[in-house]
Amino acid sequence: QPQFVESGGGLVQPGGSLRLSCAASGFTLNHYNIGWFRQAPGKEREGVSCISSSDTVMDYADSVKGRFTISRDNAKNTVYLQMNSLKPEDTAVYYCATGCHWPGAFWGQGTQVTVSS
């Protein structure tokens, strides 16, 4: 069964860092563009970043530019999101999915990121 498993979320203080991982199983990740998305309570899901199948960063949301970095390791069938200088407004459930637009062919169950002092 094709699926993603996101991990690496948690509680972090403002200004801190987290590295999210998105591990694919049941399919080969390197055929797909992969996007990270997030949904905060009471808000619509939004795109955070996207990386192409050829390892080209395609986009970052304006709100995360300069703070977040997307990368992929096709040998490990995994995509990452390095998040630095975290802010309370980054609090959300973070999801990965195939493609740069939700929902894509496959997506995960999400990992909670909470930025709070």
Short mmCIF file of N, CA, C and O in Angstrom, two decimals:
data_model
loop_
_atom_site.label_atom_id
_atom_site.label_comp_id
_atom_site.label_asym_id
_atom_site.label_seq_id
_atom_site.Cartn_x
_atom_site.Cartn_y
_atom_site.Cartn_z
N GLN A 1 0.84 -1.18 0.00
CA GLN A 1 0.00 0.00 0.00
C GLN A 1 0.88 1.24 0.00
O GLN A 1 1.63 1.48 0.95
N PRO A 2 0.84 2.07 -1.03
CA PRO A 2 1.66 3.29 -1.04
C PRO A 2 1.26 4.22 0.09
O PRO A 2 0.08 4.46 0.32
N GLN A 3 2.26 4.75 0.77
CA GLN A 3 1.96 5.70 1.83
C GLN A 3 3.19 6.51 2.17
O GLN A 3 4.31 6.14 1.85
N PHE A 4 2.94 7.65 2.82
CA PHE A 4 3.98 8.47 3.40
C PHE A 4 3.87 8.38 4.92
O PHE A 4 2.76 8.28 5.45
N VAL A 5 4.99 8.46 5.58
CA VAL A 5 5.00 8.60 7.03
C VAL A 5 5.84 9.82 7.38
O VAL A 5 7.05 9.85 7.10
N GLU A 6 5.18 10.82 7.96
CA GLU A 6 5.89 12.02 8.39
C GLU A 6 6.35 11.85 9.83
O GLU A 6 5.65 11.22 10.64
N SER A 7 7.48 12.43 10.16
CA SER A 7 8.00 12.39 11.52
C SER A 7 8.86 13.61 11.77
O SER A 7 9.18 14.36 10.83
N GLY A 8 9.20 13.82 13.03
CA GLY A 8 10.09 14.91 13.39
C GLY A 8 9.42 16.11 14.02
O GLY A 8 10.08 17.06 14.43
N GLY A 9 8.09 16.08 14.08
CA GLY A 9 7.39 17.19 14.71
C GLY A 9 7.55 17.17 16.22
O GLY A 9 8.11 16.24 16.79
N GLY A 10 7.03 18.21 16.85
CA GLY A 10 7.11 18.29 18.31
C GLY A 10 6.88 19.70 18.79
O GLY A 10 6.44 20.57 18.03
N LEU A 11 7.19 19.90 20.05
CA LEU A 11 7.07 21.20 20.69
C LEU A 11 8.44 21.87 20.71
O LEU A 11 9.42 21.25 21.15
N VAL A 12 8.50 23.09 20.24
CA VAL A 12 9.76 23.82 20.20
C VAL A 12 9.50 25.28 20.57
O VAL A 12 8.41 25.80 20.31
N GLN A 13 10.49 25.90 21.18
CA GLN A 13 10.35 27.31 21.53
C GLN A 13 10.55 28.20 20.31
O GLN A 13 11.22 27.81 19.35
N PRO A 14 9.98 29.39 20.33
CA PRO A 14 10.23 30.34 19.24
C PRO A 14 11.72 30.53 19.02
O PRO A 14 12.49 30.64 19.97
N GLY A 15 12.11 30.56 17.76
CA GLY A 15 13.52 30.66 17.41
C GLY A 15 14.21 29.33 17.26
O GLY A 15 15.36 29.28 16.79
N GLY A 16 13.56 28.27 17.64
CA GLY A 16 14.15 26.94 17.56
C GLY A 16 14.04 26.32 16.18
O GLY A 16 13.56 26.95 15.23
N SER A 17 14.51 25.08 16.09
CA SER A 17 14.55 24.37 14.81
C SER A 17 13.97 22.97 14.95
O SER A 17 14.03 22.36 16.02
N LEU A 18 13.45 22.49 13.86
CA LEU A 18 13.01 21.11 13.73
C LEU A 18 13.32 20.63 12.32
O LEU A 18 13.34 21.43 11.37
N ARG A 19 13.52 19.33 12.19
CA ARG A 19 13.70 18.73 10.87
C ARG A 19 12.63 17.67 10.69
O ARG A 19 12.62 16.66 11.41
N LEU A 20 11.75 17.90 9.75
CA LEU A 20 10.70 16.94 9.45
C LEU A 20 11.19 15.97 8.37
O LEU A 20 11.90 16.36 7.45
N SER A 21 10.76 14.73 8.51
CA SER A 21 11.06 13.71 7.51
C SER A 21 9.77 13.17 6.93
O SER A 21 8.76 13.07 7.63
N CYS A 22 9.83 12.80 5.69
CA CYS A 22 8.68 12.24 4.98
C CYS A 22 9.18 11.01 4.25
O CYS A 22 9.83 11.12 3.21
N ALA A 23 8.91 9.86 4.82
CA ALA A 23 9.40 8.60 4.26
C ALA A 23 8.31 7.92 3.45
O ALA A 23 7.18 7.77 3.94
N ALA A 24 8.64 7.55 2.25
CA ALA A 24 7.67 6.88 1.37
C ALA A 24 7.87 5.38 1.43
O ALA A 24 9.01 4.90 1.51
N SER A 25 6.78 4.67 1.38
CA SER A 25 6.85 3.21 1.28
C SER A 25 5.81 2.74 0.29
O SER A 25 4.76 3.36 0.12
N GLY A 26 6.13 1.66 -0.40
CA GLY A 26 5.19 1.12 -1.37
C GLY A 26 5.26 1.75 -2.74
O GLY A 26 4.52 1.35 -3.64
N PHE A 27 6.12 2.75 -2.89
CA PHE A 27 6.32 3.35 -4.21
C PHE A 27 7.67 4.07 -4.22
O PHE A 27 8.25 4.33 -3.17
N THR A 28 8.14 4.38 -5.41
CA THR A 28 9.45 5.03 -5.56
C THR A 28 9.27 6.53 -5.63
O THR A 28 8.63 7.06 -6.53
N LEU A 29 9.90 7.19 -4.67
CA LEU A 29 9.71 8.63 -4.51
C LEU A 29 10.28 9.43 -5.67
O LEU A 29 9.77 10.50 -6.01
N ASN A 30 11.33 8.91 -6.31
CA ASN A 30 12.06 9.75 -7.26
C ASN A 30 11.31 10.00 -8.56
O ASN A 30 11.79 10.73 -9.41
N HIS A 31 10.14 9.42 -8.71
CA HIS A 31 9.34 9.71 -9.90
C HIS A 31 8.46 10.95 -9.72
O HIS A 31 7.81 11.40 -10.66
N TYR A 32 8.42 11.49 -8.49
CA TYR A 32 7.43 12.50 -8.16
C TYR A 32 8.04 13.82 -7.67
O TYR A 32 9.05 13.83 -6.97
N ASN A 33 7.38 14.94 -8.03
CA ASN A 33 7.57 16.16 -7.26
C ASN A 33 6.92 15.92 -5.91
O ASN A 33 5.88 15.24 -5.81
N ILE A 34 7.50 16.46 -4.86
CA ILE A 34 6.97 16.26 -3.51
C ILE A 34 6.77 17.60 -2.83
O ILE A 34 7.65 18.46 -2.86
N GLY A 35 5.61 17.78 -2.24
CA GLY A 35 5.31 19.02 -1.54
C GLY A 35 5.12 18.82 -0.04
O GLY A 35 4.71 17.75 0.39
N TRP A 36 5.47 19.84 0.71
CA TRP A 36 5.12 19.93 2.12
C TRP A 36 3.98 20.94 2.24
O TRP A 36 4.01 22.02 1.62
N PHE A 37 3.01 20.60 3.06
CA PHE A 37 1.84 21.42 3.29
C PHE A 37 1.62 21.52 4.79
O PHE A 37 2.12 20.70 5.55
N ARG A 38 0.84 22.50 5.21
CA ARG A 38 0.51 22.58 6.62
C ARG A 38 -0.90 23.13 6.78
O ARG A 38 -1.42 23.83 5.92
N GLN A 39 -1.48 22.77 7.93
CA GLN A 39 -2.81 23.25 8.26
C GLN A 39 -2.84 23.62 9.72
O GLN A 39 -2.65 22.76 10.59
N ALA A 40 -3.06 24.89 9.97
CA ALA A 40 -3.19 25.38 11.34
C ALA A 40 -4.65 25.30 11.76
O ALA A 40 -5.55 25.29 10.92
N PRO A 41 -4.91 25.25 13.07
CA PRO A 41 -6.30 25.18 13.55
C PRO A 41 -7.14 26.32 13.00
O PRO A 41 -6.74 27.49 13.07
N GLY A 42 -8.27 25.97 12.44
CA GLY A 42 -9.19 26.97 11.93
C GLY A 42 -8.80 27.61 10.62
O GLY A 42 -9.46 28.55 10.16
N LYS A 43 -7.72 27.11 10.01
CA LYS A 43 -7.26 27.70 8.75
C LYS A 43 -7.23 26.65 7.65
O LYS A 43 -7.22 25.45 7.91
N GLU A 44 -7.20 27.12 6.43
CA GLU A 44 -7.11 26.21 5.29
C GLU A 44 -5.69 25.66 5.17
O GLU A 44 -4.72 26.29 5.59
N ARG A 45 -5.59 24.48 4.56
CA ARG A 45 -4.29 23.91 4.30
C ARG A 45 -3.55 24.77 3.29
O ARG A 45 -4.14 25.25 2.32
N GLU A 46 -2.26 24.99 3.51
CA GLU A 46 -1.48 25.81 2.59
C GLU A 46 -0.20 25.08 2.18
O GLU A 46 0.33 24.25 2.93
N GLY A 47 0.28 25.40 1.00
CA GLY A 47 1.54 24.85 0.54
C GLY A 47 2.70 25.55 1.22
O GLY A 47 2.70 26.77 1.37
N VAL A 48 3.70 24.78 1.64
CA VAL A 48 4.88 25.33 2.30
C VAL A 48 6.06 25.35 1.34
O VAL A 48 6.74 26.36 1.20
N SER A 49 6.30 24.22 0.70
CA SER A 49 7.42 24.12 -0.23
C SER A 49 7.23 22.93 -1.13
O SER A 49 6.43 22.03 -0.84
N CYS A 50 7.98 22.90 -2.22
CA CYS A 50 7.87 21.80 -3.17
C CYS A 50 9.22 21.57 -3.83
O CYS A 50 9.94 22.54 -4.12
N ILE A 51 9.54 20.31 -4.05
CA ILE A 51 10.80 19.96 -4.70
C ILE A 51 10.51 19.01 -5.85
O ILE A 51 9.66 18.13 -5.74
N SER A 52 11.20 19.23 -6.95
CA SER A 52 10.91 18.44 -8.14
C SER A 52 11.54 17.05 -8.05
O SER A 52 12.40 16.78 -7.20
N SER A 53 11.11 16.19 -8.96
CA SER A 53 11.67 14.84 -9.01
C SER A 53 13.16 14.87 -9.34
O SER A 53 13.89 13.93 -8.99
N SER A 54 13.60 15.94 -9.98
CA SER A 54 15.02 16.08 -10.32
C SER A 54 15.78 16.89 -9.30
O SER A 54 16.88 17.38 -9.58
N ASP A 55 15.20 17.04 -8.10
CA ASP A 55 15.88 17.68 -6.96
C ASP A 55 16.05 19.18 -7.14
O ASP A 55 17.01 19.76 -6.63
N THR A 56 15.13 19.81 -7.84
CA THR A 56 15.11 21.27 -7.95
C THR A 56 14.03 21.82 -7.04
O THR A 56 12.89 21.37 -7.09
N VAL A 57 14.41 22.78 -6.20
CA VAL A 57 13.43 23.41 -5.33
C VAL A 57 12.52 24.29 -6.20
O VAL A 57 13.00 25.16 -6.93
N MET A 58 11.25 24.05 -6.12
CA MET A 58 10.32 24.72 -7.02
C MET A 58 9.68 25.94 -6.39
O MET A 58 9.32 26.88 -7.09
N ASP A 59 9.50 25.92 -5.08
CA ASP A 59 8.79 27.05 -4.47
C ASP A 59 8.87 26.97 -2.95
O ASP A 59 9.02 25.89 -2.38
N TYR A 60 8.78 28.13 -2.34
CA TYR A 60 8.56 28.26 -0.91
C TYR A 60 7.45 29.28 -0.70
O TYR A 60 7.36 30.28 -1.42
N ALA A 61 6.62 29.06 0.29
CA ALA A 61 5.67 30.08 0.69
C ALA A 61 6.44 31.30 1.20
O ALA A 61 7.49 31.16 1.83
N ASP A 62 5.90 32.49 0.92
CA ASP A 62 6.60 33.72 1.34
C ASP A 62 6.85 33.72 2.84
O ASP A 62 7.88 34.23 3.30
N SER A 63 5.95 33.14 3.59
CA SER A 63 6.04 33.17 5.05
C SER A 63 7.20 32.34 5.60
O SER A 63 7.58 32.51 6.75
N VAL A 64 7.77 31.45 4.77
CA VAL A 64 8.84 30.58 5.26
C VAL A 64 10.16 30.80 4.54
O VAL A 64 11.17 30.18 4.89
N LYS A 65 10.18 31.64 3.52
CA LYS A 65 11.40 31.86 2.75
C LYS A 65 12.53 32.36 3.66
O LYS A 65 12.32 33.24 4.49
N GLY A 66 13.68 31.77 3.47
CA GLY A 66 14.83 32.13 4.28
C GLY A 66 14.92 31.40 5.60
O GLY A 66 15.94 31.47 6.30
N ARG A 67 13.86 30.68 5.96
CA ARG A 67 13.85 29.95 7.24
C ARG A 67 13.75 28.44 7.04
O ARG A 67 14.30 27.67 7.82
N PHE A 68 13.01 28.01 6.02
CA PHE A 68 12.78 26.58 5.77
C PHE A 68 13.57 26.15 4.54
O PHE A 68 13.74 26.91 3.58
N THR A 69 14.02 24.89 4.57
CA THR A 69 14.74 24.32 3.44
C THR A 69 14.21 22.92 3.16
O THR A 69 14.19 22.07 4.05
N ILE A 70 13.80 22.71 1.93
CA ILE A 70 13.33 21.39 1.51
C ILE A 70 14.47 20.65 0.82
O ILE A 70 15.29 21.27 0.12
N SER A 71 14.54 19.35 1.04
CA SER A 71 15.55 18.54 0.36
C SER A 71 15.01 17.13 0.22
O SER A 71 14.00 16.77 0.83
N ARG A 72 15.72 16.34 -0.56
CA ARG A 72 15.29 14.96 -0.75
C ARG A 72 16.50 14.05 -0.85
O ARG A 72 17.56 14.48 -1.31
N ASP A 73 16.31 12.81 -0.44
CA ASP A 73 17.32 11.77 -0.58
C ASP A 73 16.61 10.58 -1.22
O ASP A 73 15.95 9.79 -0.54
N ASN A 74 16.72 10.49 -2.53
CA ASN A 74 15.99 9.44 -3.23
C ASN A 74 16.49 8.05 -2.85
O ASN A 74 15.72 7.08 -2.89
N ALA A 75 17.75 7.94 -2.48
CA ALA A 75 18.27 6.63 -2.06
C ALA A 75 17.58 6.14 -0.80
O ALA A 75 17.42 4.93 -0.60
N LYS A 76 17.16 7.08 0.04
CA LYS A 76 16.44 6.72 1.27
C LYS A 76 14.93 6.85 1.10
O LYS A 76 14.19 6.65 2.06
N ASN A 77 14.51 7.24 -0.11
CA ASN A 77 13.07 7.39 -0.38
C ASN A 77 12.42 8.36 0.60
O ASN A 77 11.30 8.13 1.07
N THR A 78 13.13 9.44 0.88
CA THR A 78 12.70 10.37 1.93
C THR A 78 12.90 11.82 1.48
O THR A 78 13.87 12.14 0.79
N VAL A 79 11.96 12.66 1.89
CA VAL A 79 12.05 14.10 1.69
C VAL A 79 12.08 14.76 3.06
O VAL A 79 11.43 14.28 4.00
N TYR A 80 12.82 15.85 3.17
CA TYR A 80 13.00 16.53 4.45
C TYR A 80 12.52 17.97 4.37
O TYR A 80 12.48 18.58 3.29
N LEU A 81 12.21 18.53 5.53
CA LEU A 81 11.93 19.95 5.65
C LEU A 81 12.67 20.44 6.89
O LEU A 81 12.27 20.13 8.00
N GLN A 82 13.74 21.17 6.67
CA GLN A 82 14.48 21.79 7.77
C GLN A 82 13.83 23.11 8.08
O GLN A 82 13.71 23.98 7.20
N MET A 83 13.43 23.28 9.32
CA MET A 83 12.72 24.49 9.73
C MET A 83 13.53 25.19 10.81
O MET A 83 13.74 24.64 11.90
N ASN A 84 13.99 26.38 10.50
CA ASN A 84 14.77 27.18 11.45
C ASN A 84 14.01 28.45 11.81
O ASN A 84 13.06 28.84 11.13
N SER A 85 14.46 29.09 12.86
CA SER A 85 13.85 30.35 13.31
C SER A 85 12.34 30.25 13.39
O SER A 85 11.61 31.11 12.89
N LEU A 86 11.88 29.19 14.01
CA LEU A 86 10.44 28.92 14.06
C LEU A 86 9.70 29.99 14.83
O LEU A 86 10.21 30.54 15.82
N LYS A 87 8.49 30.27 14.37
CA LYS A 87 7.62 31.27 14.96
C LYS A 87 6.33 30.62 15.44
O LYS A 87 5.93 29.57 14.89
N PRO A 88 5.64 31.23 16.37
CA PRO A 88 4.35 30.65 16.81
C PRO A 88 3.37 30.44 15.65
O PRO A 88 2.60 29.47 15.67
N GLU A 89 3.43 31.30 14.65
CA GLU A 89 2.52 31.14 13.51
C GLU A 89 2.87 29.97 12.60
O GLU A 89 2.13 29.67 11.67
N ASP A 90 4.00 29.31 12.87
CA ASP A 90 4.33 28.08 12.15
C ASP A 90 3.63 26.86 12.75
O ASP A 90 3.72 25.76 12.20
N THR A 91 2.97 27.05 13.87
CA THR A 91 2.26 25.95 14.51
C THR A 91 1.19 25.40 13.58
O THR A 91 0.33 26.15 13.10
N ALA A 92 1.25 24.10 13.31
CA ALA A 92 0.32 23.48 12.38
C ALA A 92 0.61 21.98 12.32
O ALA A 92 1.62 21.51 12.85
N VAL A 93 -0.27 21.25 11.67
CA VAL A 93 0.03 19.88 11.28
C VAL A 93 0.66 19.96 9.89
O VAL A 93 0.11 20.58 8.98
N TYR A 94 1.82 19.33 9.76
CA TYR A 94 2.57 19.35 8.52
C TYR A 94 2.40 18.02 7.80
O TYR A 94 2.55 16.95 8.40
N TYR A 95 2.13 18.11 6.51
CA TYR A 95 1.90 16.94 5.67
C TYR A 95 2.85 16.98 4.47
O TYR A 95 3.19 18.04 3.97
N CYS A 96 3.19 15.79 3.99
CA CYS A 96 3.85 15.71 2.70
C CYS A 96 2.92 14.97 1.74
O CYS A 96 2.04 14.19 2.16
N ALA A 97 3.10 15.23 0.47
CA ALA A 97 2.26 14.62 -0.55
C ALA A 97 2.99 14.65 -1.88
O ALA A 97 3.90 15.46 -2.08
N THR A 98 2.57 13.78 -2.77
CA THR A 98 3.12 13.86 -4.12
C THR A 98 2.54 15.08 -4.82
O THR A 98 1.37 15.44 -4.61
N GLY A 99 3.38 15.74 -5.61
CA GLY A 99 2.94 16.92 -6.33
C GLY A 99 3.05 18.18 -5.50
O GLY A 99 3.30 18.14 -4.29
N CYS A 100 2.88 19.31 -6.17
CA CYS A 100 3.00 20.60 -5.50
C CYS A 100 1.65 21.21 -5.15
O CYS A 100 1.58 22.34 -4.66
N HIS A 101 0.60 20.49 -5.41
CA HIS A 101 -0.74 20.98 -5.11
C HIS A 101 -1.49 19.87 -4.38
O HIS A 101 -1.49 18.72 -4.82
N TRP A 102 -2.12 20.21 -3.28
CA TRP A 102 -2.88 19.24 -2.50
C TRP A 102 -4.09 18.77 -3.28
O TRP A 102 -4.75 19.58 -3.94
N PRO A 103 -4.44 17.44 -3.26
CA PRO A 103 -3.87 16.45 -2.37
C PRO A 103 -2.81 15.56 -3.00
O PRO A 103 -2.12 14.86 -2.29
N GLY A 104 -2.68 15.53 -4.27
CA GLY A 104 -1.73 14.65 -4.90
C GLY A 104 -2.19 13.20 -4.92
O GLY A 104 -3.28 12.88 -4.44
N ALA A 105 -1.36 12.32 -5.47
CA ALA A 105 -1.73 10.91 -5.58
C ALA A 105 -1.64 10.22 -4.21
O ALA A 105 -2.47 9.38 -3.87
N PHE A 106 -0.62 10.58 -3.42
CA PHE A 106 -0.43 9.98 -2.10
C PHE A 106 -0.11 11.09 -1.11
O PHE A 106 0.51 12.09 -1.46
N TRP A 107 -0.50 10.87 0.14
CA TRP A 107 -0.18 11.83 1.20
C TRP A 107 -0.12 11.10 2.53
O TRP A 107 -0.59 9.97 2.65
N GLY A 108 0.48 11.76 3.51
CA GLY A 108 0.62 11.14 4.82
C GLY A 108 -0.40 11.65 5.80
O GLY A 108 -1.28 12.44 5.46
N GLN A 109 -0.27 11.17 7.04
CA GLN A 109 -1.22 11.52 8.10
C GLN A 109 -0.82 12.79 8.83
O GLN A 109 -1.60 13.31 9.64
N GLY A 110 0.38 13.27 8.59
CA GLY A 110 0.80 14.52 9.18
C GLY A 110 1.57 14.37 10.47
O GLY A 110 1.48 13.34 11.15
N THR A 111 2.33 15.41 10.80
CA THR A 111 3.06 15.48 12.07
C THR A 111 2.83 16.86 12.67
O THR A 111 2.89 17.87 11.96
N GLN A 112 2.55 16.90 13.95
CA GLN A 112 2.21 18.15 14.63
C GLN A 112 3.48 18.93 14.98
O GLN A 112 4.42 18.39 15.58
N VAL A 113 3.49 20.20 14.63
CA VAL A 113 4.55 21.12 15.03
C VAL A 113 3.90 22.22 15.86
O VAL A 113 2.95 22.86 15.42
N THR A 114 4.40 22.39 17.07
CA THR A 114 3.90 23.42 17.97
C THR A 114 5.05 24.31 18.38
O THR A 114 6.05 23.82 18.93
N VAL A 115 4.92 25.60 18.12
CA VAL A 115 5.96 26.57 18.48
C VAL A 115 5.40 27.45 19.58
O VAL A 115 4.47 28.23 19.36
N SER A 116 5.93 27.29 20.76
CA SER A 116 5.39 27.99 21.92
C SER A 116 6.44 28.07 23.01
O SER A 116 7.26 27.16 23.18
N SER A 117 6.37 29.15 23.75
CA SER A 117 7.27 29.29 24.90
C SER A 117 6.58 28.80 26.18
O SER A 117 7.18 28.83 27.26
#
